[in-house]
Amino acid sequence: MSQHQEKARIIRFEQLSADNVRLTLEAPLIAAAAAPGHFVMIRAGNGQDPLLRRPFSLHQASSNGQIQIYFRIVGRGTDMLAHCRVGELLDVFGPLGRGYRIDRQAPACLVGGGLGIAPLLFLAKRICQSGRDHHRDLVILGGRSSGDVEPLVEDFRQFGRSLQCATDDGSFGRQGLVTDVLKAEQLEPGTVVYACGPEPMLARVHRICVDRGLSCQVSIESVMACGMGACLGCNVDAAGGGYLHVCIDGPVFNAEDLVWNS
Amino acid sequence: MEFLKERGPYPDLRVNIGSLVLQNPVMTASGTFGYAREFEPLVNLHRLGAVIVKGISLAPRQGNPPQRIVETACGMLNAIGLQNVGVERFISEKMPYLRGLDVPVIVNILGDTVEEYRQLTERLVGVDGIAAIEVNISCPNVKKGGVAFGADPKMARAVTEAVKTAADVPVMVKLSPNVSDITILARAVEDGGADSVSLINTLIGMAIDLRRRKPVLANVIGGLSGPAIKPVALRMVYQVAGSVSIPVIGIGGIDSAEDALEFILAGASAVQIGTANFINPRVSEEVVEGIAAYVREHDLQSIRELIGALEA
């Protein structure tokens, strides 16, 4: 995979909810090299504070040279990015990491919680483009309330997959967790589950998949400085002992290769 | 011709680190540049003065549990725990690529005992493609209650002597700033035979997660790096350059040619770029270009004119 450092122009800014933002950037080299599950490192501002780039999974990458990131304003870095204007340039580095391994034969079940929905749109598109029979595919999206889910529903619907939604407060879709939906679904044997979301959610998804003998890939996040295997700051416990690094071994892992606290 | 006159010939950026000649004074600091190959898609490695690879120990080390890093104001704390592949895998897996580079490769070494440093150096003797050894003496001495070698002049000297006696290439000793008078340590390693000193390693610090009421780092304490430490590093380089007669290499928060030139004025013969590599993988190459532009613009014969040329 080739990596690029690009000055990417912001061409669209969308405030999807009170604290969720989506940016569309012009980054042709990165867009051309990207696959679902890859991430980019973006610098917020040009100063020394905040110092480090921030990692973002690719929400979309299109053949017209555009990429999208979708994030929640959680700290100063994301707050600065949320105050950028259309036309401004951002220093973007990527694509990075190992993405989802798409099984073109198996039925797909995509499970996204909160900001974990971000990489699944790109994945849904690629799965759709593979042009196979998809009536058995399923997308499950969840979040705290409607603002986390509703604004993204149309983007997923265009791929024609069956879609189920859940929110913690019941303001959109059914009330409950994405894992409640997953549990209630009769997935076909051999279905591959592709998930992204908070760690407790992923732990439950992993548990459900183990119980049903389904293969499960998860995208996880970590603090990281470089995103390319140099700082070694993003380690996680490996199921076989020792550590894996989110930036080069992941961010997408087979769930069984990680240690789950549940 | 007008163009040529304007730009002038490419300036002389060569510097000497003892017997080692670098084509320019910009190196990448250990632990921030992997084993160089990671940066190949992004940097013209051949433009660098030297590459210093991730610290190597006798046996592989898996490092500290997560969380290992945290951003702080204008800097970051790390407690990686010296994760590395160990000297055998380094020689068999990393050296073949490194020796193919047309740039000096400096191997950073670390150990728990003086004996380990000696054995490690002996293992590197005769390995083709190593231009110099940099000795990390900020590690705890397990035989002396875990006090860092670099915090005690006697131990620092002993490690230096052990490495210098065994080595077949120049030896650079990387000093810890976590001491009351760094010039005492610099003189101790000079007396131990060091060919040069590099400074500073990270400053020990800490970050607390108020919400969880816990330390952010699993290791509780970590090393502070980045622009936040530059003034401290500059002061220490200035003091050490005035106290020893071997070359001094400046490290600490450098992320521009201006920063590098300040260290050179303070007495550094060369510099290392560390944390900035994480933010801008191309920074080292950009610093080389910036130094070249400065030398040209100020009509200097060579960058060497600037070393220690701080006006009082």
Coordinates of C-alpha atoms in Angstrom, one line a residue:
Chain A
M1 CA 0.0 0.0 0.0
S2 CA 1.4 3.4 -0.9
Q3 CA 1.2 6.2 1.7
H4 CA 0.9 9.9 0.9
Q5 CA 1.1 13.2 2.7
E6 CA -1.4 15.5 1.1
K7 CA -2.6 19.1 1.6
A8 CA -6.3 18.3 1.3
R9 CA -8.8 21.0 0.7
I10 CA -12.0 20.9 2.7
I11 CA -14.8 20.8 0.1
R12 CA -17.8 20.1 2.3
F13 CA -18.6 20.5 6.0
E14 CA -21.6 18.8 7.5
Q15 CA -22.7 19.1 11.1
L16 CA -24.7 15.9 11.4
S17 CA -25.7 16.3 15.0
A18 CA -24.8 18.5 18.0
D19 CA -21.4 17.0 18.3
N20 CA -20.9 14.9 15.2
V21 CA -19.2 16.3 12.1
R22 CA -18.4 15.0 8.7
L23 CA -15.7 16.5 6.5
T24 CA -15.2 15.9 2.8
L25 CA -11.7 16.5 1.6
E26 CA -10.0 16.5 -1.7
A27 CA -7.1 14.0 -1.4
P28 CA -6.8 12.2 -4.7
L29 CA -3.7 10.1 -3.9
I30 CA -5.0 8.9 -0.6
A31 CA -8.5 8.2 -2.1
A32 CA -7.0 6.1 -4.9
A33 CA -5.0 4.0 -2.5
A34 CA -7.6 3.6 0.3
A35 CA -9.6 0.5 1.2
P36 CA -12.3 0.0 3.9
G37 CA -10.9 0.0 7.4
H38 CA -7.8 2.1 6.5
F39 CA -7.2 5.3 8.5
V40 CA -5.6 8.7 8.0
M41 CA -3.6 10.9 10.4
I42 CA -4.7 14.5 10.3
R43 CA -3.1 17.6 11.8
A44 CA -5.4 20.0 13.6
G45 CA -3.9 23.4 13.0
N46 CA -0.3 24.2 12.2
G47 CA 1.0 24.9 15.6
Q48 CA 2.7 22.9 18.4
D49 CA -0.4 22.6 20.5
P50 CA -2.0 20.2 19.8
L51 CA 1.2 18.6 18.7
L52 CA 0.2 15.2 17.4
R53 CA -1.9 14.3 14.4
R54 CA -5.2 12.6 15.1
P55 CA -6.2 9.2 13.6
F56 CA -9.5 9.0 11.7
S57 CA -10.9 6.0 9.9
L58 CA -11.9 6.6 6.3
H59 CA -15.7 7.1 6.2
Q60 CA -15.6 7.2 2.4
A61 CA -13.1 7.3 -0.4
S62 CA -14.4 7.8 -3.9
S63 CA -13.0 7.5 -7.4
N64 CA -13.4 11.2 -7.8
G65 CA -10.5 11.8 -5.4
Q66 CA -12.5 12.7 -2.3
I67 CA -12.3 11.2 1.1
Q68 CA -14.6 11.7 4.1
I69 CA -14.0 11.5 7.8
Y70 CA -16.8 11.4 10.4
F71 CA -16.0 12.2 14.0
R72 CA -17.3 13.4 17.3
I73 CA -16.0 16.6 19.0
V74 CA -14.3 15.1 22.0
G75 CA -11.3 17.3 22.7
R76 CA -9.3 20.2 21.4
G77 CA -8.0 18.6 18.3
T78 CA -11.4 17.5 17.0
D79 CA -12.9 20.9 18.2
M80 CA -10.3 22.7 16.0
L81 CA -11.2 20.5 13.0
A82 CA -14.8 21.1 13.6
H83 CA -14.2 24.8 13.3
C84 CA -12.4 24.6 9.9
R85 CA -14.1 26.1 6.9
V86 CA -14.7 25.0 3.4
G87 CA -11.7 25.8 1.3
E88 CA -9.1 25.4 4.1
L89 CA -6.3 23.0 3.6
L90 CA -5.6 20.1 6.0
D91 CA -2.4 18.1 6.3
V92 CA -3.5 14.5 5.8
F93 CA -1.3 11.4 5.8
G94 CA -2.4 8.0 4.7
P95 CA -4.0 5.6 4.0
L96 CA -2.6 3.6 6.9
G97 CA -3.2 0.3 8.6
R98 CA -4.7 -3.0 7.6
G99 CA -8.4 -2.8 6.6
Y100 CA -11.3 -5.2 6.6
R101 CA -10.7 -8.4 4.7
I102 CA -13.9 -8.7 2.6
D103 CA -15.1 -12.2 2.1
R104 CA -16.8 -12.0 -1.3
Q105 CA -18.7 -15.3 -0.9
A106 CA -20.0 -15.1 2.6
P107 CA -23.1 -13.1 3.7
A108 CA -22.0 -9.9 5.5
C109 CA -23.3 -8.4 8.7
L110 CA -22.0 -4.9 9.4
V111 CA -22.4 -3.7 13.1
G112 CA -21.6 -0.1 13.9
G113 CA -22.0 1.7 17.3
G114 CA -21.8 5.4 17.6
L115 CA -18.7 6.8 15.8
G116 CA -17.9 3.2 15.0
I117 CA -20.4 3.6 12.1
A118 CA -17.7 5.7 10.4
P119 CA -15.6 3.0 8.5
L120 CA -18.7 0.9 7.8
L121 CA -20.1 3.2 5.1
F122 CA -16.9 2.7 2.9
L123 CA -17.1 -1.0 3.7
A124 CA -20.8 -1.2 2.7
K125 CA -19.9 0.5 -0.6
R126 CA -17.1 -1.9 -1.4
I127 CA -19.2 -4.9 -0.5
C128 CA -22.0 -3.6 -2.7
Q129 CA -19.5 -3.0 -5.6
S130 CA -18.4 -6.6 -5.4
G131 CA -21.8 -7.2 -7.2
R132 CA -22.7 -10.4 -5.6
D133 CA -26.0 -11.7 -4.2
H134 CA -26.7 -9.5 -1.2
H135 CA -30.2 -10.3 0.0
R136 CA -28.7 -12.0 3.0
D137 CA -26.5 -9.0 4.0
L138 CA -27.5 -7.0 7.0
V139 CA -26.4 -3.6 8.4
I140 CA -27.0 -2.8 12.1
L141 CA -26.4 0.8 13.3
G142 CA -26.7 2.1 16.8
G143 CA -25.9 5.1 19.0
R144 CA -26.9 7.1 22.0
S145 CA -29.8 8.8 20.3
S146 CA -31.2 9.6 16.9
G147 CA -28.4 12.2 16.1
D148 CA -25.8 9.4 16.1
V149 CA -27.8 7.2 13.6
E150 CA -30.6 9.0 11.7
P151 CA -28.3 11.4 9.6
L152 CA -26.4 8.4 8.2
V153 CA -29.3 6.1 7.3
E154 CA -29.9 7.4 3.8
D155 CA -26.2 6.9 2.9
F156 CA -26.5 3.3 3.9
R157 CA -29.9 2.7 2.3
Q158 CA -28.5 3.4 -1.2
F159 CA -26.6 0.1 -1.0
G160 CA -29.8 -1.8 -0.8
R161 CA -28.9 -3.8 2.2
S162 CA -31.3 -4.7 4.9
L163 CA -30.9 -2.1 7.7
Q164 CA -31.8 -2.2 11.4
C165 CA -31.3 0.6 13.8
A166 CA -31.2 1.0 17.6
T167 CA -30.6 3.8 20.0
D168 CA -30.0 3.9 23.8
D169 CA -32.9 6.3 24.3
G170 CA -35.2 4.8 21.7
S171 CA -35.3 8.1 19.8
F172 CA -34.6 6.3 16.5
G173 CA -35.1 2.7 15.6
R174 CA -35.7 0.3 18.5
Q175 CA -34.6 1.1 22.0
G176 CA -31.5 -0.8 23.0
L177 CA -28.1 -1.8 21.9
V178 CA -26.8 -2.9 18.5
T179 CA -25.9 -6.2 20.2
D180 CA -29.5 -6.7 21.2
V181 CA -30.4 -6.5 17.5
L182 CA -27.5 -8.8 16.6
K183 CA -28.6 -11.3 19.1
A184 CA -32.2 -11.3 17.8
E185 CA -31.1 -11.9 14.2
Q186 CA -31.0 -15.3 12.7
L187 CA -27.7 -14.9 10.8
E188 CA -26.9 -17.6 8.3
P189 CA -24.1 -20.0 9.0
G190 CA -20.9 -18.6 7.5
T191 CA -21.9 -15.0 7.9
V192 CA -18.9 -12.7 8.4
V193 CA -19.5 -10.0 11.0
Y194 CA -17.7 -6.7 10.4
A195 CA -17.9 -4.4 13.5
C196 CA -16.7 -1.1 14.8
G197 CA -17.6 0.7 18.0
P198 CA -16.8 1.2 21.6
E199 CA -14.8 -1.6 23.3
P200 CA -17.7 -3.0 25.5
M201 CA -19.8 -3.3 22.4
L202 CA -17.1 -5.0 20.4
A203 CA -16.6 -7.4 23.3
R204 CA -20.3 -8.4 23.2
V205 CA -20.2 -8.7 19.4
H206 CA -17.2 -11.0 19.7
R207 CA -19.0 -13.1 22.4
I208 CA -22.1 -13.5 20.2
C209 CA -19.9 -14.5 17.2
V210 CA -18.0 -17.0 19.3
D211 CA -21.3 -18.6 20.5
R212 CA -22.6 -18.9 17.0
G213 CA -19.3 -19.9 15.3
L214 CA -19.2 -16.8 13.1
S215 CA -16.1 -15.1 12.0
C216 CA -15.8 -11.5 13.3
Q217 CA -13.5 -8.6 12.3
V218 CA -13.4 -5.5 14.5
S219 CA -11.9 -2.1 13.9
I220 CA -10.5 -0.7 17.2
E221 CA -9.0 2.7 18.2
S222 CA -6.0 3.6 20.2
V223 CA -4.0 6.6 21.2
M224 CA -1.1 6.9 18.7
A225 CA 1.6 9.4 17.7
C226 CA 2.7 8.4 14.3
G227 CA 0.3 5.9 12.7
M228 CA 3.0 4.1 10.8
G229 CA 4.8 1.7 13.2
A230 CA 7.5 4.0 14.4
C231 CA 6.4 5.2 17.9
L232 CA 5.1 1.8 19.1
G233 CA 2.7 3.7 21.3
C234 CA -0.5 2.0 20.2
N235 CA -0.1 -1.5 21.6
V236 CA -3.0 -3.8 22.6
D237 CA -2.9 -7.2 24.3
A238 CA -2.8 -10.1 21.9
A239 CA -4.7 -13.2 22.6
G240 CA -1.6 -15.3 22.0
G241 CA 0.4 -13.2 24.5
G242 CA 2.5 -10.2 23.9
Y243 CA 1.2 -7.2 22.0
L244 CA -0.2 -6.1 18.7
H245 CA 0.1 -2.6 17.3
V246 CA -3.2 -0.9 16.2
C247 CA -1.5 1.1 13.5
I248 CA 0.3 -1.7 11.6
D249 CA -1.3 -4.9 12.7
G250 CA -4.8 -3.2 12.7
P251 CA -6.9 -1.2 13.1
V252 CA -9.0 -4.1 11.8
F253 CA -8.3 -7.4 13.7
N254 CA -9.9 -10.8 13.8
A255 CA -11.7 -10.4 17.1
E256 CA -10.3 -13.7 18.3
D257 CA -6.7 -12.3 18.0
L258 CA -7.4 -9.8 20.8
V259 CA -8.0 -10.0 24.5
W260 CA -11.5 -9.0 25.6
N261 CA -12.4 -7.9 29.1
S262 CA -15.8 -9.3 29.6
Chain B
M1 CA 23.8 31.5 -15.4
E2 CA 21.8 34.1 -13.7
F3 CA 19.9 31.3 -12.0
L4 CA 23.1 29.5 -10.9
K5 CA 24.5 32.7 -9.5
E6 CA 21.4 33.4 -7.5
R7 CA 21.2 29.9 -6.0
G8 CA 25.0 29.4 -5.8
P9 CA 26.5 25.9 -5.6
Y10 CA 25.0 23.5 -3.0
P11 CA 26.4 24.6 0.3
D12 CA 28.9 22.7 2.3
L13 CA 26.9 21.1 5.1
R14 CA 29.5 18.4 6.1
V15 CA 30.3 18.0 9.8
N16 CA 32.7 15.8 11.6
I17 CA 31.6 13.7 14.6
G18 CA 35.1 12.6 15.6
S19 CA 36.3 10.3 12.8
L20 CA 32.8 10.1 11.3
V21 CA 32.0 12.5 8.5
L22 CA 28.3 13.3 7.9
Q23 CA 27.2 15.0 4.6
N24 CA 24.9 17.2 6.8
P25 CA 24.2 17.6 10.5
V26 CA 20.7 16.2 10.5
M27 CA 20.1 12.7 12.0
T28 CA 16.9 11.0 13.1
A29 CA 16.7 10.2 16.8
S30 CA 16.5 6.7 18.0
G31 CA 13.0 5.4 18.7
T32 CA 11.3 7.9 16.4
F33 CA 12.3 6.5 13.0
G34 CA 11.8 2.8 13.4
Y35 CA 14.4 0.9 11.4
A36 CA 14.2 3.6 8.6
R37 CA 12.4 1.4 6.2
E38 CA 9.0 2.5 7.6
F39 CA 9.8 6.0 6.3
E40 CA 11.1 5.0 2.9
P41 CA 7.8 5.8 1.0
L42 CA 7.8 9.4 2.5
V43 CA 11.4 10.5 2.9
N44 CA 14.4 10.6 0.6
L45 CA 16.6 8.8 3.2
H46 CA 19.7 9.5 1.3
R47 CA 19.3 13.2 2.0
L48 CA 19.8 12.7 5.7
G49 CA 23.1 13.1 7.7
A50 CA 22.6 9.8 9.4
V51 CA 19.9 7.5 10.6
I52 CA 19.8 6.3 14.2
V53 CA 17.7 3.2 14.6
K54 CA 15.4 2.0 17.4
G55 CA 17.4 1.0 20.5
I56 CA 18.6 -2.6 20.5
S57 CA 19.1 -4.9 23.5
L58 CA 20.7 -8.3 23.7
A59 CA 17.4 -10.1 24.0
P60 CA 14.1 -9.0 22.4
R61 CA 11.9 -6.9 24.7
Q62 CA 8.1 -6.6 24.3
G63 CA 7.9 -3.3 26.1
N64 CA 5.4 -1.9 28.6
P65 CA 1.6 -2.6 28.6
P66 CA -0.7 0.0 27.2
Q67 CA -1.3 2.9 27.6
R68 CA 2.2 3.9 26.5
I69 CA 1.9 7.5 25.2
V70 CA -0.1 10.6 26.0
E71 CA 0.0 14.0 24.5
T72 CA 0.8 16.9 26.8
A73 CA 1.1 20.7 26.2
C74 CA 3.5 21.1 23.2
G75 CA 4.8 17.6 23.8
M76 CA 4.2 14.0 24.5
L77 CA 5.1 11.5 27.2
N78 CA 6.1 8.0 26.3
A79 CA 6.8 4.8 28.2
I80 CA 7.3 2.4 25.4
G81 CA 9.5 0.3 27.6
L82 CA 12.3 -0.2 25.0
Q83 CA 10.4 -2.6 22.8
N84 CA 12.8 -4.0 20.2
V85 CA 13.5 -7.2 18.2
G86 CA 16.8 -7.9 19.9
V87 CA 20.3 -7.9 18.4
E88 CA 20.1 -11.2 16.5
R89 CA 17.0 -10.3 14.6
F90 CA 18.2 -6.8 14.2
I91 CA 21.3 -8.1 12.4
S92 CA 19.5 -10.7 10.3
E93 CA 16.3 -8.8 9.5
K94 CA 17.0 -5.1 9.7
M95 CA 20.7 -4.7 8.7
P96 CA 20.4 -6.0 5.2
Y97 CA 18.1 -3.1 4.3
L98 CA 20.0 -0.6 6.3
R99 CA 23.4 -1.4 4.8
G100 CA 21.9 -0.8 1.4
L101 CA 21.2 2.8 2.3
D102 CA 23.7 5.4 1.1
V103 CA 23.6 7.1 4.5
P104 CA 25.5 6.3 7.8
V105 CA 23.6 4.0 10.1
I106 CA 24.1 4.5 13.8
V107 CA 22.9 1.7 16.1
N108 CA 21.5 2.7 19.4
I109 CA 22.1 0.1 22.2
L110 CA 20.8 -0.4 25.7
G111 CA 21.2 -2.9 28.5
D112 CA 20.5 -3.8 32.1
T113 CA 24.1 -4.3 33.2
V114 CA 27.5 -3.2 32.1
E115 CA 28.2 -6.8 31.0
E116 CA 25.1 -6.7 28.7
Y117 CA 26.3 -3.5 27.0
R118 CA 29.7 -5.1 26.5
Q119 CA 28.3 -8.3 25.0
L120 CA 25.9 -6.3 22.8
T121 CA 28.8 -4.2 21.4
E122 CA 30.9 -7.4 20.8
R123 CA 28.0 -8.8 18.8
L124 CA 28.0 -5.8 16.6
V125 CA 31.7 -5.9 15.9
G126 CA 32.4 -6.7 12.3
V127 CA 28.7 -6.3 11.3
D128 CA 28.9 -4.6 7.9
G129 CA 27.1 -1.2 7.5
I130 CA 27.3 0.2 11.0
A131 CA 28.9 3.7 11.1
A132 CA 28.7 4.2 14.8
I133 CA 27.1 3.1 18.1
E134 CA 25.0 5.4 20.2
V135 CA 24.8 4.2 23.8
N136 CA 21.5 4.8 25.7
I137 CA 22.6 5.2 29.3
S138 CA 19.2 6.3 30.6
C139 CA 18.2 2.7 31.4
P140 CA 18.1 1.4 35.0
N141 CA 21.1 -0.6 36.2
V142 CA 19.4 -3.7 37.6
K143 CA 22.5 -4.7 39.6
K144 CA 22.6 -1.3 41.3
G145 CA 19.0 -1.0 42.5
G146 CA 17.7 0.3 39.3
V147 CA 19.4 3.6 39.3
A148 CA 19.9 4.8 35.8
F149 CA 23.4 4.4 34.5
G150 CA 23.1 8.0 33.2
A151 CA 22.4 9.4 36.7
D152 CA 25.7 8.3 38.2
P153 CA 29.1 9.5 36.7
K154 CA 30.9 6.3 37.8
M155 CA 28.4 4.0 36.2
A156 CA 28.1 6.2 33.1
R157 CA 31.8 6.0 32.7
A158 CA 31.9 2.3 33.3
V159 CA 29.4 1.6 30.5
T160 CA 31.2 3.9 28.2
E161 CA 34.5 2.2 28.8
A162 CA 33.0 -1.3 28.3
V163 CA 31.4 -0.3 25.0
K164 CA 34.4 1.7 23.8
T165 CA 36.8 -1.1 24.6
A166 CA 34.7 -3.6 22.6
A167 CA 33.6 -1.4 19.7
D168 CA 35.2 -1.2 16.3
V169 CA 33.3 2.0 15.3
P170 CA 33.0 5.4 17.0
V171 CA 30.9 5.6 20.2
M172 CA 28.4 8.3 20.9
V173 CA 26.9 8.4 24.4
K174 CA 23.3 9.7 24.8
L175 CA 23.0 11.6 28.0
S176 CA 20.0 11.8 30.3
P177 CA 18.8 15.2 31.4
N178 CA 17.4 13.8 34.6
V179 CA 20.5 14.8 36.7
S180 CA 21.4 17.9 38.7
D181 CA 24.5 18.7 36.6
I182 CA 24.7 17.2 33.2
T183 CA 28.3 18.6 32.6
I184 CA 29.6 16.1 35.3
L185 CA 28.1 13.2 33.3
A186 CA 29.4 14.6 30.0
R187 CA 32.9 14.8 31.4
A188 CA 32.6 11.3 32.9
V189 CA 31.7 9.7 29.6
E190 CA 34.4 11.7 27.8
D191 CA 36.9 10.4 30.4
G192 CA 35.5 6.9 29.6
G193 CA 36.5 7.3 26.0
A194 CA 33.3 8.5 24.3
D195 CA 33.9 9.9 20.8
S196 CA 30.9 12.2 21.1
V197 CA 27.9 12.9 23.3
S198 CA 24.3 13.3 22.3
L199 CA 21.8 15.1 24.4
I200 CA 19.1 15.3 25.7
N201 CA 17.2 12.1 26.2
T202 CA 13.6 12.6 27.4
L203 CA 12.8 14.4 30.6
I204 CA 10.9 12.2 33.1
G205 CA 7.3 13.4 33.6
M206 CA 3.8 12.2 34.5
A207 CA 0.2 12.7 33.4
I208 CA -2.9 12.0 35.5
D209 CA -6.4 11.1 34.4
L210 CA -8.5 13.1 36.8
R211 CA -11.7 11.4 35.8
R212 CA -10.4 7.9 36.6
R213 CA -8.0 9.3 39.3
K214 CA -5.3 7.2 37.8
P215 CA -2.0 7.8 36.0
V216 CA -2.5 7.9 32.3
L217 CA 0.5 5.7 31.5
A218 CA 0.5 2.1 32.7
N219 CA 4.1 2.7 33.6
V220 CA 3.0 5.7 35.7
I221 CA 6.0 7.9 34.6
G222 CA 7.3 8.5 31.1
G223 CA 9.7 10.5 29.0
L224 CA 8.7 14.0 27.9
S225 CA 9.7 15.0 24.4
G226 CA 8.7 17.5 21.7
P227 CA 8.9 21.3 21.5
A228 CA 8.1 21.6 25.3
I229 CA 11.6 20.5 26.2
K230 CA 13.6 22.5 23.7
P231 CA 14.7 25.4 26.0
V232 CA 16.0 22.8 28.5
A233 CA 17.8 20.9 25.8
L234 CA 19.3 24.1 24.4
R235 CA 20.6 25.1 27.8
M236 CA 22.2 21.7 28.4
V237 CA 23.8 21.5 25.0
Y238 CA 25.3 25.0 25.6
Q239 CA 26.7 24.0 29.0
V240 CA 28.0 20.6 27.8
A241 CA 29.7 22.1 24.7
G242 CA 31.6 24.4 27.1
S243 CA 32.7 21.5 29.3
V244 CA 33.9 18.8 27.0
S245 CA 36.2 18.8 24.0
I246 CA 34.4 16.0 22.1
P247 CA 31.6 16.8 19.6
V248 CA 28.2 17.4 21.0
I249 CA 25.0 16.4 19.2
G250 CA 21.9 18.4 20.1
I251 CA 18.5 16.7 20.6
G252 CA 15.2 18.1 22.1
G253 CA 12.1 19.4 20.4
I254 CA 13.7 20.3 17.1
D255 CA 11.1 20.6 14.3
S256 CA 12.5 23.2 12.0
A257 CA 15.8 24.4 10.5
E258 CA 15.7 27.4 12.8
D259 CA 15.6 25.0 15.8
A260 CA 18.5 23.0 14.5
L261 CA 20.5 26.1 13.8
E262 CA 20.0 27.4 17.4
F263 CA 21.4 24.1 18.7
I264 CA 24.4 24.4 16.3
L265 CA 25.0 28.0 17.6
A266 CA 24.8 26.7 21.1
G267 CA 27.7 24.3 20.3
A268 CA 26.2 21.2 18.7
S269 CA 28.1 19.8 15.7
A270 CA 25.0 18.0 14.6
V271 CA 21.4 17.5 15.7
Q272 CA 18.9 14.7 16.0
I273 CA 15.2 15.1 15.2
G274 CA 12.9 13.0 17.2
T275 CA 9.2 13.5 18.0
A276 CA 8.7 15.8 15.0
N277 CA 9.1 12.7 12.8
F278 CA 5.8 11.4 14.1
I279 CA 4.0 14.6 13.1
N280 CA 5.7 15.2 9.8
P281 CA 7.6 12.2 8.4
R282 CA 9.4 14.5 6.0
V283 CA 10.7 16.9 8.6
S284 CA 14.3 15.7 8.7
E285 CA 14.7 16.3 5.0
E286 CA 13.0 19.7 5.2
V287 CA 15.4 20.7 8.0
V288 CA 18.4 19.8 5.8
E289 CA 16.9 22.0 3.0
G290 CA 16.3 24.8 5.5
I291 CA 19.9 24.7 6.8
A292 CA 21.2 24.7 3.2
A293 CA 19.1 27.8 2.5
Y294 CA 20.4 29.5 5.6
V295 CA 24.1 28.8 4.8
R296 CA 23.5 30.1 1.3
E297 CA 21.6 33.2 2.3
H298 CA 24.3 34.2 4.9
D299 CA 27.2 33.5 2.5
L300 CA 28.8 31.0 4.8
Q301 CA 31.7 28.9 3.5
S302 CA 30.3 25.9 5.5
I303 CA 27.8 25.1 8.2
R304 CA 30.9 24.4 10.4
E305 CA 31.4 28.1 10.8
L306 CA 28.2 28.2 12.9
I307 CA 29.1 25.5 15.4
G308 CA 29.3 27.2 18.8
A309 CA 29.3 30.6 17.2
L310 CA 26.8 32.1 19.7
E311 CA 27.6 35.7 20.3
A312 CA 27.9 36.5 24.0

